[in-house]
Short mmCIF file of C-alpha atoms and ligand atoms in Angstrom, two decimals:
data_model
loop_
_atom_site.label_atom_id
_atom_site.label_comp_id
_atom_site.label_asym_id
_atom_site.label_seq_id
_atom_site.Cartn_x
_atom_site.Cartn_y
_atom_site.Cartn_z
CA MET A 985 3.10 -3.79 -50.39
CA SER A 986 -0.18 -5.55 -51.17
CA ARG A 987 -2.55 -6.19 -48.31
CA ARG A 988 -4.87 -9.14 -48.63
CA ASP A 989 -8.54 -8.45 -48.18
CA ASP A 990 -10.54 -9.05 -45.05
CA LEU A 991 -12.98 -11.92 -44.93
CA ARG A 992 -16.43 -10.34 -44.62
CA ARG A 993 -18.99 -12.65 -46.24
CA PRO A 994 -20.33 -16.01 -45.01
CA GLU A 995 -19.49 -17.57 -48.41
CA GLU A 996 -15.86 -16.69 -47.75
CA LEU A 997 -16.00 -18.62 -44.47
CA VAL A 998 -17.00 -21.70 -46.48
CA ALA A 999 -14.24 -21.10 -49.04
CA ALA A 1000 -11.68 -20.75 -46.23
CA GLY A 1001 -12.83 -24.08 -44.75
CA LEU A 1002 -14.04 -22.41 -41.55
CA ILE A 1003 -17.65 -23.56 -41.79
CA ASP A 1004 -19.28 -26.50 -43.50
CA PRO A 1005 -21.34 -25.54 -46.62
CA THR A 1006 -24.46 -27.05 -44.99
CA ARG A 1007 -24.31 -24.30 -42.34
CA LEU A 1008 -24.20 -21.41 -44.79
CA THR A 1009 -27.88 -20.34 -44.56
CA GLU A 1010 -27.88 -20.23 -40.76
CA ILE A 1011 -24.52 -18.48 -40.53
CA ALA A 1012 -25.71 -15.91 -43.09
CA ARG A 1013 -28.64 -15.14 -40.74
CA VAL A 1014 -26.18 -14.66 -37.87
CA ALA A 1015 -24.02 -12.35 -39.98
CA GLU A 1016 -27.06 -10.23 -40.83
CA ARG A 1017 -27.69 -9.65 -37.15
CA PHE A 1018 -24.10 -9.27 -35.89
CA ALA A 1019 -21.30 -7.91 -38.08
CA LEU A 1020 -18.64 -10.25 -39.49
CA ALA A 1021 -15.02 -9.44 -40.36
CA ILE A 1022 -11.75 -11.33 -40.04
CA THR A 1023 -8.48 -9.71 -41.15
CA ALA A 1024 -5.88 -11.61 -43.18
CA PRO A 1025 -3.34 -11.77 -40.30
CA VAL A 1026 -6.02 -13.29 -38.04
CA LEU A 1027 -7.10 -15.74 -40.74
CA ASP A 1028 -3.49 -16.90 -40.97
CA LEU A 1029 -3.59 -17.82 -37.28
CA ILE A 1030 -6.58 -20.15 -37.58
CA ASP A 1031 -6.11 -23.88 -38.02
CA PRO A 1032 -9.25 -24.90 -39.96
CA ASP A 1033 -8.68 -28.55 -39.02
CA ASP A 1034 -8.88 -27.84 -35.29
CA PRO A 1035 -12.55 -27.73 -34.18
CA ASN A 1036 -11.45 -26.10 -30.90
CA ASP A 1037 -9.16 -23.48 -32.40
CA PRO A 1038 -9.11 -20.58 -29.88
CA ILE A 1039 -8.71 -17.95 -32.60
CA ALA A 1040 -11.55 -19.29 -34.78
CA ARG A 1041 -13.78 -19.45 -31.72
CA GLN A 1042 -13.40 -15.70 -31.19
CA PHE A 1043 -14.21 -14.61 -34.74
CA VAL A 1044 -16.13 -17.31 -36.66
CA PRO A 1045 -19.92 -16.92 -36.17
CA SER A 1046 -21.99 -19.71 -34.65
CA GLU A 1047 -25.70 -20.61 -34.92
CA GLU A 1048 -25.83 -20.30 -31.12
CA GLU A 1049 -25.67 -16.51 -31.43
CA LEU A 1050 -29.31 -16.37 -32.52
CA ALA A 1051 -30.52 -17.93 -29.26
CA ALA A 1052 -30.31 -15.11 -26.72
CA ALA A 1053 -30.36 -16.38 -23.14
CA THR A 1054 -32.90 -14.76 -20.82
CA ASP A 1055 -30.28 -12.88 -18.80
CA GLU A 1056 -28.68 -11.33 -21.88
CA VAL A 1057 -29.29 -7.70 -22.83
CA ALA A 1058 -28.60 -5.33 -25.73
CA ASP A 1059 -26.63 -2.83 -23.61
CA PRO A 1060 -24.95 -5.01 -20.97
CA ILE A 1061 -22.75 -2.38 -19.36
CA GLY A 1062 -25.41 0.34 -19.40
CA ASP A 1063 -23.75 2.85 -21.76
CA GLY A 1064 -27.17 4.20 -22.80
CA PRO A 1065 -28.08 6.39 -19.81
CA TYR A 1066 -24.60 7.93 -19.74
CA THR A 1067 -24.40 8.68 -23.45
CA VAL A 1068 -24.86 12.44 -23.33
CA MET A 1069 -24.68 13.01 -27.10
CA PRO A 1070 -23.76 10.93 -30.16
CA GLY A 1071 -20.40 9.25 -29.56
CA LEU A 1072 -19.83 10.57 -26.02
CA THR A 1073 -20.35 8.46 -22.86
CA HIS A 1074 -19.70 10.24 -19.54
CA ARG A 1075 -20.10 7.89 -16.57
CA TYR A 1076 -17.17 8.82 -14.29
CA PRO A 1077 -16.40 12.44 -13.40
CA ASP A 1078 -12.77 12.51 -14.60
CA ARG A 1079 -12.97 10.63 -17.90
CA VAL A 1080 -15.19 10.23 -20.95
CA LEU A 1081 -15.50 7.72 -23.76
CA LEU A 1082 -15.35 9.27 -27.23
CA LYS A 1083 -16.47 6.84 -29.94
CA PRO A 1084 -15.61 8.39 -33.30
CA THR A 1085 -16.67 5.24 -35.19
CA HIS A 1086 -18.74 2.11 -34.68
CA LEU A 1087 -16.61 0.11 -37.10
CA CYS A 1088 -13.96 -2.46 -36.13
CA ARG A 1089 -11.33 -4.32 -38.14
CA VAL A 1090 -12.57 -7.65 -36.74
CA TYR A 1091 -15.86 -8.48 -35.06
CA CYS A 1092 -15.48 -10.52 -31.89
CA ARG A 1093 -18.37 -12.93 -31.41
CA PHE A 1094 -18.56 -12.00 -27.71
CA CYS A 1095 -18.44 -8.20 -28.17
CA PHE A 1096 -20.15 -6.24 -25.39
CA ARG A 1097 -21.22 -3.55 -27.86
CA ARG A 1098 -22.32 -5.97 -30.60
CA GLU A 1099 -25.73 -4.29 -30.94
CA THR A 1100 -24.06 -1.06 -32.02
CA VAL A 1101 -20.74 -1.97 -33.65
CA GLY A 1102 -20.56 -2.67 -37.35
CA HIS A 1103 -23.98 -1.39 -38.39
CA GLY A 1104 -26.17 1.69 -38.53
CA GLU A 1105 -24.71 5.17 -38.19
CA THR A 1106 -21.03 4.34 -38.22
CA THR A 1107 -18.82 7.40 -38.00
CA LEU A 1108 -19.28 10.76 -36.26
CA SER A 1109 -19.55 13.86 -38.43
CA GLU A 1110 -17.22 16.81 -37.94
CA ALA A 1111 -20.03 18.68 -36.18
CA GLU A 1112 -20.64 15.77 -33.80
CA ILE A 1113 -16.94 15.57 -32.96
CA ASP A 1114 -16.92 19.32 -32.34
CA ALA A 1115 -19.92 18.99 -30.00
CA ALA A 1116 -18.26 16.13 -28.07
CA ILE A 1117 -15.03 18.09 -27.67
CA ALA A 1118 -17.01 21.17 -26.58
CA HIS A 1119 -18.54 19.01 -23.80
CA VAL A 1120 -15.01 18.09 -22.68
CA ALA A 1121 -13.72 21.66 -22.97
CA ALA A 1122 -16.55 22.97 -20.77
CA ARG A 1123 -15.70 20.56 -17.91
CA PRO A 1124 -12.31 21.12 -16.27
CA GLU A 1125 -12.76 17.95 -14.18
CA ILE A 1126 -12.27 15.82 -17.34
CA PHE A 1127 -8.67 14.64 -17.10
CA GLU A 1128 -8.79 11.84 -19.66
CA VAL A 1129 -10.48 11.16 -23.01
CA ILE A 1130 -10.77 7.51 -24.02
CA LEU A 1131 -11.03 6.96 -27.77
CA THR A 1132 -12.94 3.75 -28.27
CA GLY A 1133 -15.80 2.57 -30.43
CA GLY A 1134 -15.83 0.50 -32.50
CA ASP A 1135 -12.12 0.79 -33.01
CA PRO A 1136 -10.68 4.31 -33.40
CA LEU A 1137 -7.74 2.97 -35.44
CA VAL A 1138 -10.15 2.17 -38.26
CA LEU A 1139 -9.92 5.91 -38.98
CA SER A 1140 -7.14 7.29 -41.16
CA ASP A 1141 -4.10 8.96 -39.63
CA ARG A 1142 -5.41 12.25 -41.00
CA ARG A 1143 -8.79 11.95 -39.22
CA LEU A 1144 -7.15 10.78 -35.99
CA ALA A 1145 -4.70 13.68 -36.09
CA ALA A 1146 -7.63 16.08 -36.51
CA ILE A 1147 -9.23 14.71 -33.32
CA LEU A 1148 -5.95 14.76 -31.39
CA ASP A 1149 -5.24 18.32 -32.56
CA ARG A 1150 -8.60 19.47 -31.21
CA LEU A 1151 -8.07 17.67 -27.90
CA GLU A 1152 -4.64 19.25 -27.63
CA ALA A 1153 -6.36 22.63 -27.55
CA VAL A 1154 -8.20 21.66 -24.32
CA PRO A 1155 -5.63 22.41 -21.61
CA HIS A 1156 -7.17 20.26 -18.86
CA VAL A 1157 -7.03 17.07 -20.95
CA GLU A 1158 -3.84 15.48 -19.69
CA VAL A 1159 -4.33 11.92 -20.95
CA VAL A 1160 -5.77 10.46 -24.15
CA ARG A 1161 -6.27 6.72 -24.15
CA PHE A 1162 -6.93 4.55 -27.20
CA HIS A 1163 -8.80 1.23 -26.89
CA SER A 1164 -7.96 -0.84 -29.97
CA ARG A 1165 -7.57 -4.30 -31.41
CA VAL A 1166 -5.73 -3.00 -34.48
CA PRO A 1167 -2.12 -3.45 -33.27
CA VAL A 1168 -2.92 -7.17 -32.95
CA VAL A 1169 -5.31 -7.85 -35.84
CA ASP A 1170 -3.89 -5.44 -38.44
CA PRO A 1171 -0.40 -4.57 -37.20
CA GLU A 1172 0.77 -2.94 -40.43
CA ARG A 1173 -1.81 -0.21 -39.86
CA ILE A 1174 0.48 1.05 -37.07
CA THR A 1175 3.16 2.69 -39.15
CA PRO A 1176 6.05 4.56 -37.53
CA GLU A 1177 4.25 7.78 -38.58
CA THR A 1178 1.01 6.65 -36.88
CA ALA A 1179 2.93 6.00 -33.69
CA ARG A 1180 4.85 9.28 -33.87
CA SER A 1181 1.67 11.29 -34.50
CA MET A 1182 0.31 10.05 -31.15
CA ARG A 1183 3.10 11.70 -29.20
CA ARG A 1184 1.45 14.91 -28.00
CA ARG A 1185 1.31 17.62 -25.34
CA PHE A 1186 -0.84 15.15 -23.32
CA ALA A 1187 0.21 11.59 -22.55
CA THR A 1188 -1.23 9.16 -25.12
CA TRP A 1189 -1.78 5.64 -23.81
CA MET A 1190 -2.72 2.60 -25.92
CA VAL A 1191 -4.80 -0.23 -24.46
CA ILE A 1192 -4.74 -3.20 -26.82
CA HIS A 1193 -7.36 -5.96 -26.67
CA VAL A 1194 -5.71 -9.40 -26.83
CA ASP A 1195 -7.15 -12.72 -25.64
CA HIS A 1196 -4.75 -15.50 -26.60
CA PRO A 1197 -0.93 -15.73 -26.73
CA ARG A 1198 -1.06 -16.88 -30.37
CA GLU A 1199 -2.40 -13.42 -31.31
CA LEU A 1200 0.98 -11.93 -30.40
CA THR A 1201 2.63 -12.69 -33.73
CA PRO A 1202 5.96 -11.18 -34.81
CA GLY A 1203 3.91 -8.58 -36.73
CA ALA A 1204 1.90 -7.63 -33.63
CA ALA A 1205 5.11 -7.53 -31.58
CA ALA A 1206 6.63 -5.11 -34.10
CA ALA A 1207 3.54 -2.84 -34.05
CA ILE A 1208 3.63 -2.74 -30.24
CA GLY A 1209 7.34 -1.97 -30.42
CA ARG A 1210 6.68 0.99 -32.73
CA LEU A 1211 4.18 2.43 -30.25
CA VAL A 1212 6.37 2.01 -27.18
CA ASP A 1213 9.42 3.34 -29.03
CA ALA A 1214 7.42 6.41 -30.01
CA GLY A 1215 6.70 7.11 -26.34
CA VAL A 1216 3.19 5.63 -26.15
CA PRO A 1217 2.82 3.37 -23.08
CA VAL A 1218 0.90 0.20 -23.96
CA LEU A 1219 -1.50 -1.72 -21.68
CA ALA A 1220 -3.56 -4.81 -22.49
CA GLN A 1221 -7.10 -5.85 -21.75
CA THR A 1222 -8.23 -9.44 -22.04
CA THR A 1223 -11.71 -10.90 -21.87
CA LEU A 1224 -12.00 -14.19 -20.01
CA LEU A 1225 -13.58 -16.58 -22.53
CA ALA A 1226 -14.59 -20.21 -22.12
CA GLY A 1227 -12.73 -22.38 -24.60
CA VAL A 1228 -10.29 -19.60 -25.51
CA ASN A 1229 -8.30 -18.60 -22.45
CA ASP A 1230 -10.03 -20.00 -19.34
CA ASP A 1231 -6.88 -21.92 -18.51
CA ALA A 1232 -4.06 -20.85 -16.18
CA ALA A 1233 -1.29 -21.95 -18.57
CA VAL A 1234 -2.82 -19.98 -21.48
CA LEU A 1235 -3.28 -16.83 -19.39
CA GLU A 1236 0.21 -17.18 -17.96
CA ALA A 1237 1.72 -17.47 -21.46
CA LEU A 1238 -0.30 -14.46 -22.64
CA PHE A 1239 0.59 -12.18 -19.74
CA ARG A 1240 4.27 -13.20 -19.80
CA ARG A 1241 4.56 -12.52 -23.51
CA LEU A 1242 2.87 -9.13 -23.09
CA VAL A 1243 5.31 -8.04 -20.38
CA ALA A 1244 8.22 -9.24 -22.53
CA LEU A 1245 6.87 -6.94 -25.26
CA ARG A 1246 6.76 -4.01 -22.77
CA VAL A 1247 2.98 -4.22 -22.34
CA LYS A 1248 1.35 -4.11 -18.89
CA PRO A 1249 -1.69 -6.43 -18.53
CA TYR A 1250 -4.35 -4.03 -17.21
CA TYR A 1251 -7.75 -5.72 -16.98
CA LEU A 1252 -9.02 -9.28 -17.23
CA HIS A 1253 -12.70 -8.70 -17.99
CA HIS A 1254 -15.44 -10.96 -16.79
CA LEU A 1255 -17.62 -11.47 -19.88
CA ASP A 1256 -20.50 -9.00 -20.25
CA ARG A 1257 -23.95 -10.42 -20.92
CA ALA A 1258 -24.33 -9.38 -24.55
CA GLU A 1259 -26.85 -11.27 -26.66
CA GLY A 1260 -25.89 -14.63 -28.11
CA THR A 1261 -22.63 -14.95 -26.17
CA ALA A 1262 -23.54 -17.80 -23.79
CA ARG A 1263 -20.94 -20.18 -25.23
CA PHE A 1264 -18.14 -17.94 -23.89
CA ARG A 1265 -19.41 -17.62 -20.32
CA THR A 1266 -17.37 -18.69 -17.27
CA PRO A 1267 -18.44 -18.56 -13.60
CA VAL A 1268 -16.96 -15.76 -11.46
CA ALA A 1269 -15.49 -18.44 -9.19
CA ALA A 1270 -13.55 -19.87 -12.15
CA GLY A 1271 -12.07 -16.45 -12.93
CA GLN A 1272 -11.10 -15.99 -9.29
CA ALA A 1273 -9.47 -19.44 -9.22
CA LEU A 1274 -7.45 -18.58 -12.34
CA MET A 1275 -6.23 -15.31 -10.84
CA HIS A 1276 -5.43 -17.15 -7.61
CA ALA A 1277 -3.36 -19.69 -9.52
CA LEU A 1278 -1.31 -16.96 -11.21
CA ARG A 1279 -0.40 -15.13 -7.98
CA GLY A 1280 3.07 -16.14 -6.88
CA ARG A 1281 3.77 -18.14 -10.02
CA LEU A 1282 3.75 -15.16 -12.39
CA THR A 1283 5.69 -11.92 -11.96
CA GLY A 1284 3.64 -9.20 -10.30
CA ILE A 1285 3.97 -6.81 -13.23
CA ALA A 1286 2.16 -9.37 -15.41
CA GLN A 1287 -0.93 -9.59 -13.14
CA PRO A 1288 -4.03 -7.81 -14.45
CA THR A 1289 -7.01 -6.85 -12.27
CA TYR A 1290 -10.01 -9.16 -12.75
CA VAL A 1291 -13.00 -6.83 -13.23
CA LEU A 1292 -16.75 -6.91 -13.72
CA ASP A 1293 -18.68 -4.14 -15.44
CA ILE A 1294 -21.80 -4.21 -13.27
CA PRO A 1295 -24.86 -4.73 -15.50
CA GLY A 1296 -26.95 -1.59 -15.84
CA GLY A 1297 -24.20 1.02 -15.74
CA ALA A 1298 -23.00 1.11 -12.11
CA GLY A 1299 -19.37 0.83 -13.26
CA LYS A 1300 -16.36 -1.50 -13.28
CA VAL A 1301 -15.06 -3.07 -10.07
CA PRO A 1302 -12.40 -5.64 -9.14
CA ILE A 1303 -13.99 -8.99 -8.29
CA GLY A 1304 -11.24 -10.94 -6.67
CA PRO A 1305 -9.93 -13.32 -5.62
CA THR A 1306 -10.07 -12.28 -1.97
CA TRP A 1307 -6.87 -12.92 -0.01
CA ILE A 1308 -7.84 -11.53 3.38
CA VAL A 1309 -11.02 -12.02 5.42
CA PRO A 1310 -11.92 -11.00 9.00
CA GLU A 1311 -11.33 -13.64 11.68
CA PRO A 1312 -14.49 -14.81 13.36
CA ALA A 1313 -15.26 -12.30 16.19
CA ASP A 1314 -12.85 -12.77 19.09
CA PRO A 1315 -14.22 -11.27 22.32
CA ALA A 1316 -10.82 -11.64 24.02
CA ALA A 1317 -9.05 -9.48 21.43
CA ASP A 1318 -6.69 -6.93 22.98
CA PRO A 1319 -8.80 -3.81 23.70
CA ALA A 1320 -5.63 -1.68 23.56
CA VAL A 1321 -5.57 -2.11 19.77
CA ALA A 1322 -7.84 0.69 18.64
CA ALA A 1323 -10.34 -0.04 15.91
CA PRO A 1324 -13.43 1.88 14.83
CA GLU A 1325 -16.61 0.48 16.35
CA GLY A 1326 -17.51 -2.74 14.56
CA ALA A 1327 -14.49 -2.73 12.23
CA PRO A 1328 -12.56 -6.02 12.17
CA ARG A 1329 -8.97 -5.89 13.39
CA ARG A 1330 -8.08 -9.57 13.36
CA TRP A 1331 -7.71 -11.04 9.92
CA CYS A 1332 -6.99 -14.33 8.23
CA VAL A 1333 -4.78 -13.91 5.17
CA GLU A 1334 -3.97 -16.55 2.59
CA ASP A 1335 -0.57 -16.85 0.91
CA PRO A 1336 0.01 -17.88 -2.72
CA ALA A 1337 0.63 -21.49 -1.62
CA GLY A 1338 -2.82 -21.62 0.03
CA ARG A 1339 -1.63 -21.55 3.67
CA HIS A 1340 -3.52 -19.33 6.12
CA HIS A 1341 -1.93 -16.78 8.49
CA ASP A 1342 -3.28 -14.57 11.29
CA TYR A 1343 -2.80 -10.86 10.86
CA GLU A 1344 -3.69 -8.22 13.43
CA ASP A 1345 -4.00 -4.48 12.83
C1 LIG B 539 -14.69 1.24 -18.85
C2 LIG B 539 -15.10 2.66 -18.88
C3 LIG B 539 -14.17 3.67 -18.62
C4 LIG B 539 -12.73 3.40 -18.29
O1 LIG B 539 -12.61 2.82 -17.03
P1 LIG B 539 -11.16 2.58 -16.39
O2 LIG B 539 -11.45 1.79 -15.16
O3 LIG B 539 -10.58 3.93 -16.12
O4 LIG B 539 -10.36 1.82 -17.39
C5 LIG B 539 -14.60 4.97 -18.67
N1 LIG B 539 -15.88 5.28 -18.94
C6 LIG B 539 -16.80 4.34 -19.19
C7 LIG B 539 -18.19 4.74 -19.49
C8 LIG B 539 -16.44 2.99 -19.17
O5 LIG B 539 -17.35 2.04 -19.44
S1 LIG B 540 -12.71 -5.10 -31.26
FE1 LIG B 540 -13.83 -4.51 -29.35
S2 LIG B 540 -15.57 -3.25 -30.04
FE2 LIG B 540 -14.77 -4.34 -31.85
S3 LIG B 540 -15.96 -6.25 -32.00
FE3 LIG B 540 -14.15 -6.76 -30.76
S4 LIG B 540 -14.79 -6.42 -28.62
FE4 LIG B 540 -16.31 -5.37 -29.95
#
């Protein structure tokens, strides 16, 4: 089977009709700063005649990327201080990020790690992987290892198996989680053997990154099916992006399709403030309104948690919407209902239709 090449050079964007030739010089400057790659299956999804194509918007560079807004930073989620050695980020006690490569199959224009992915030192050496796994082995509180990057599925099956074999030798590692865009953007990479080799002593989970329902092609659906059939539970993470998916009908279609493919929507990410990503930004209130609109109308198993990675490294937290708030203080409230000093016990709760109800503890 012949696989068509990725699009990696600005000239190829012109040839594919994705940018006007007059923009070539500027776009080449963007591509020098932030890596560029579009796989053939993704290219097939783009309608070059649609200036608002939601797939093109995610992957085709724009001149706007060179104008960093003042609130944008190189390390928006604060990985730096928690990176204890090359490729290993340890922020939470029970789980670590292991980044065996900084390469991806596609480069998203809104990537939160765009300063590190796709350039510089790209792949960990054997010795660096050994050192990272020694860090894990020395800490029994580490329950889960998250393989991310970059995209770990850029590595060959042989190199992945070597990492999984070494993790299998650490008895307290009970879960290994992959974060990857590959099942969507290069589904043929997920062969039945790849999927089978992930079935291990520990539970292997796959979290796919998918932002628009059109990305879930028959090929992607088949790759997901191979993973689930091999015993690898699949979750999805989606980044909320202006002009791509900041629309209740688009999100609803995406989350429904995922559940129909046996994938649980896990997180809807509020966009991190990486440099040159202003055109994708949405207000928090808009994200909350979208999540509010989906509650009740969309099956509960298709509802992700809307999260913010707090700038600076404080961690990820759910950011709403809020369905229940304390009632204004009621001095006549029944004193027989015990509540800790100062804690509210009378609440106002909203239902999916927007009606308000009293609720008392
Ligand atoms: C996002 C992240 C995780 C995973 O967080 P979950 O909420 O468990 O998905 C782990 N470590 C770091 C450093 C992270 O940024
Ligand atoms: S696949 Fe993930 S890490 Fe790679 S460019 Fe996209 S957002 Fe960044």
